[in-house]
Coordinates of C-alpha atoms in Angstrom, one line a residue:
X1 CA 0.0 0.0 0.0
X2 CA 1.3 3.5 -0.9
X3 CA 2.6 5.8 1.8
X4 CA 1.2 9.3 1.3
X5 CA 3.6 12.1 2.2
X6 CA 2.0 15.5 2.7
X7 CA 4.5 18.4 2.4
X8 CA 3.2 21.9 3.3
X9 CA 4.9 25.3 3.7
X10 CA 4.2 29.0 3.5
X11 CA 4.8 30.3 0.0
X12 CA 8.5 31.1 -0.5
X13 CA 9.8 28.5 2.0
X14 CA 11.5 26.4 -0.7
X15 CA 9.0 23.6 -0.5
X16 CA 8.9 23.0 -4.3
X17 CA 12.7 22.8 -4.5
X18 CA 12.9 20.3 -1.7
X19 CA 10.2 18.1 -3.2
X20 CA 11.9 18.3 -6.6
X21 CA 15.2 17.1 -5.1
X22 CA 13.3 14.3 -3.3
X23 CA 11.8 13.2 -6.6
X24 CA 15.2 13.1 -8.2
X25 CA 16.4 10.7 -5.5
X26 CA 13.3 8.6 -5.4
X27 CA 11.9 8.7 -9.0
X28 CA 11.4 4.9 -9.2
X29 CA 9.7 4.6 -5.8
X30 CA 7.6 7.7 -5.4
X31 CA 5.1 9.6 -7.5
X32 CA 4.4 13.3 -7.3
X33 CA 0.8 14.3 -7.1
X34 CA 0.0 17.0 -9.6
X35 CA -2.7 19.2 -8.1
X36 CA -5.6 20.9 -9.9
X37 CA -5.8 24.7 -9.7
X38 CA -7.8 27.5 -11.1
X39 CA -4.9 30.0 -11.0
X40 CA -3.2 30.9 -14.3
X41 CA 0.2 29.4 -15.2
X42 CA 3.3 31.3 -14.1
X43 CA 6.5 31.6 -16.1
X44 CA 7.5 28.3 -17.7
X45 CA 4.9 26.2 -15.9
X46 CA 3.5 23.4 -18.2
X47 CA 0.1 21.8 -18.0
X48 CA 0.3 18.4 -16.2
X49 CA 3.7 19.1 -14.7
X50 CA 3.4 21.9 -12.2
X51 CA -0.4 21.7 -12.1
X52 CA -3.5 20.7 -14.0
X53 CA -5.0 24.1 -14.8
X54 CA -8.8 24.2 -14.8
X55 CA -11.5 26.8 -15.1
X56 CA -13.4 27.7 -12.0
X57 CA -16.5 26.1 -13.4
X58 CA -14.6 22.8 -14.1
X59 CA -13.2 22.8 -10.6
X60 CA -16.6 23.4 -9.0
X61 CA -18.2 20.6 -11.0
X62 CA -15.5 18.2 -9.8
X63 CA -16.2 19.3 -6.2
X64 CA -19.9 18.6 -6.6
X65 CA -19.0 15.1 -7.9
X66 CA -16.7 14.5 -4.8
X67 CA -13.7 13.9 -7.1
X68 CA -11.1 15.4 -4.8
X69 CA -9.3 13.9 -1.8
X70 CA -8.9 17.5 -0.6
X71 CA -9.5 20.9 -1.9
X72 CA -9.1 24.5 -0.7
X73 CA -9.5 28.1 -1.9
X74 CA -6.3 30.1 -1.3
X75 CA -5.9 33.7 -2.3
X76 CA -9.0 33.5 -4.5
X77 CA -8.0 30.3 -6.4
X78 CA -9.0 26.7 -5.9
X79 CA -6.4 24.0 -5.4
X80 CA -7.1 20.3 -5.0
X81 CA -5.9 16.7 -5.1
X82 CA -7.9 14.4 -7.5
X83 CA -8.7 10.9 -6.2
X84 CA -7.3 9.3 -9.3
X85 CA -3.7 10.1 -8.4
X86 CA -3.7 7.9 -5.3
X87 CA -5.3 5.0 -7.2
X88 CA -2.6 5.4 -9.9
X89 CA 0.2 5.4 -7.3
X90 CA -1.1 2.2 -5.6
X91 CA -1.5 0.5 -9.0
X92 CA 2.1 1.3 -9.8
X93 CA 3.4 0.2 -6.3
X94 CA 4.7 3.7 -5.6
X95 CA 4.5 6.1 -2.6
X96 CA 2.8 9.4 -3.2
X97 CA 4.1 12.9 -2.3
X98 CA 1.7 15.8 -2.2
X99 CA 2.7 19.5 -2.2
X100 CA -0.4 21.1 -0.6
X101 CA -1.3 23.9 1.7
X102 CA -2.4 23.7 5.4
X103 CA -6.1 23.7 4.6
X104 CA -5.8 20.8 2.2
X105 CA -3.5 18.9 4.5
X106 CA -6.0 19.1 7.3
X107 CA -8.7 17.6 5.1
X108 CA -6.4 14.9 3.7
X109 CA -5.2 13.8 7.2
X110 CA -8.8 13.4 8.2
X111 CA -9.5 11.2 5.2
X112 CA -6.1 9.4 5.3
X113 CA -5.0 9.2 8.9
X114 CA -1.9 7.1 8.1
X115 CA -0.6 9.9 5.8
X116 CA 2.8 11.3 6.9
X117 CA 2.9 15.1 7.1
X118 CA 5.9 17.4 6.9
X119 CA 5.9 21.2 7.4
X120 CA 8.7 23.2 5.7
X121 CA 9.8 26.5 7.3
X122 CA 12.1 29.3 6.2
X123 CA 14.4 30.2 9.1
X124 CA 12.9 33.7 9.7
X125 CA 10.4 36.2 8.4
X126 CA 13.3 38.2 6.9
X127 CA 14.5 35.3 4.8
X128 CA 11.0 34.4 3.7
X129 CA 10.4 38.0 2.5
X130 CA 13.7 38.0 0.7
X131 CA 12.8 34.8 -1.1
X132 CA 9.4 36.1 -2.1
X133 CA 10.9 39.3 -3.5
X134 CA 13.6 37.4 -5.4
X135 CA 11.1 35.4 -7.3
X136 CA 9.9 38.6 -9.0
X137 CA 6.5 37.0 -9.5
X138 CA 4.3 39.0 -7.1
X139 CA 3.5 42.6 -6.4
X140 CA 4.4 44.2 -3.0
X141 CA 0.7 43.9 -2.0
X142 CA 0.7 40.1 -2.8
X143 CA 4.0 39.6 -1.0
X144 CA 2.6 41.3 2.1
X145 CA -0.5 39.1 2.0
X146 CA 1.6 36.0 1.7
X147 CA 3.7 37.0 4.7
X148 CA 0.5 37.5 6.8
X149 CA -0.7 34.2 5.5
X150 CA 2.5 32.6 6.6
X151 CA 1.8 33.4 10.2
X152 CA -1.5 31.6 10.1
X153 CA 0.0 28.6 8.4
X154 CA 2.9 28.3 10.8
X155 CA 0.4 28.5 13.7
X156 CA -1.6 25.7 12.1
X157 CA 1.4 23.4 11.7
X158 CA 1.1 21.9 15.2
X159 CA -0.7 18.8 13.8
X160 CA 2.2 17.9 11.4
X161 CA 4.4 14.8 12.1
X162 CA 7.6 16.6 11.2
X163 CA 9.1 20.1 10.8
X164 CA 12.0 20.8 8.5
X165 CA 13.7 24.2 8.7
X166 CA 15.0 25.1 5.2
X167 CA 18.0 27.2 6.2
X168 CA 20.3 25.2 3.8
X169 CA 18.8 23.5 0.7
X170 CA 21.2 20.5 0.8
X171 CA 20.7 19.9 4.5
X172 CA 16.9 20.3 4.4
X173 CA 16.8 17.9 1.4
X174 CA 18.6 15.3 3.3
X175 CA 16.2 15.7 6.2
X176 CA 13.2 15.3 4.0
X177 CA 14.7 12.2 2.3
X178 CA 15.5 10.7 5.8
X179 CA 11.9 11.1 6.8
X180 CA 10.8 9.2 3.7
X181 CA 13.3 6.4 4.4
X182 CA 12.5 6.2 8.1
X183 CA 8.7 6.0 7.5
X184 CA 9.2 3.0 5.1
X185 CA 11.0 1.2 7.9
X186 CA 8.3 1.6 10.6
X187 CA 7.3 -1.7 12.2
X188 CA 3.6 -1.5 11.1
X189 CA 4.7 -1.0 7.5
X190 CA 7.2 -3.8 7.6
X191 CA 4.7 -6.4 9.0
X192 CA 4.6 -8.4 5.8
X193 CA 8.4 -8.5 5.5
X194 CA 8.9 -9.5 9.1
X195 CA 6.4 -12.3 8.7
X196 CA 8.2 -13.5 5.6
X197 CA 11.5 -13.6 7.4
X198 CA 10.0 -15.3 10.4
X199 CA 8.6 -18.0 8.1
X200 CA 12.1 -18.9 7.0
X201 CA 13.0 -19.8 10.6
X202 CA 9.8 -21.7 11.2
X203 CA 10.4 -23.8 8.0
X204 CA 13.5 -25.2 9.6
X205 CA 11.8 -26.2 12.9

C-alpha cells in the first residue's frame, strides 16, 4: 500500500525545491501528485507538470462530484488533489508525495489518517520575505498578503508529524529524504516483510 507524504509550507519557503530534489532521488519509488488549480500558469509552468490548470466552473463541477481527496481556496484560487492520483500510485506500487497547503493537508489527514505530514519552514520572516521578493512574480501587495498568511499557516502546523527548517537546501533535502526512508521502515509498514523472514526460521523447525 502506498505511503502518502504531505508536504506543506508558507509560500516562498522552498518547498517545491525540496520536493523536486526528493523526486530526483526517489523517482522509481515515489510519485508526485500534480494538483488541480484555477490559477493561471506562471513563467515556464507546463500543464500536467506543475499543475492541472482548470477553469473555476470545471473545478466546482468536480467538487460537486466529490472527485477530490482534498481541496481548498487560497488567495482566490482553488487547489485540489484528485482521487485518481492515489489510485494510480497504488496501481504502480509507488508512494505518493503531495505538495499542498495547510487547509488541504487538514482535510487529507482526516481522510487518510496514516498519511505522513511534513511542514517546511524558512528560518525567519526576513529570509521568507527576501525569497518572495527574489522570485519577482508578485507585487508588493501580494507579498505582504503571503507574509501575513505565513503566520496563520505556521500557527496551524502543530498537527504535522515533522518540521524541517529550510536554512540550507542540501541539509533540508537530506532531512526530508531521511523522513521518507524512516517511514518506510516503521514496524507496522514492515509487517509483511517481518512475517516473511520469520517464516524462513519456522520452516527449519
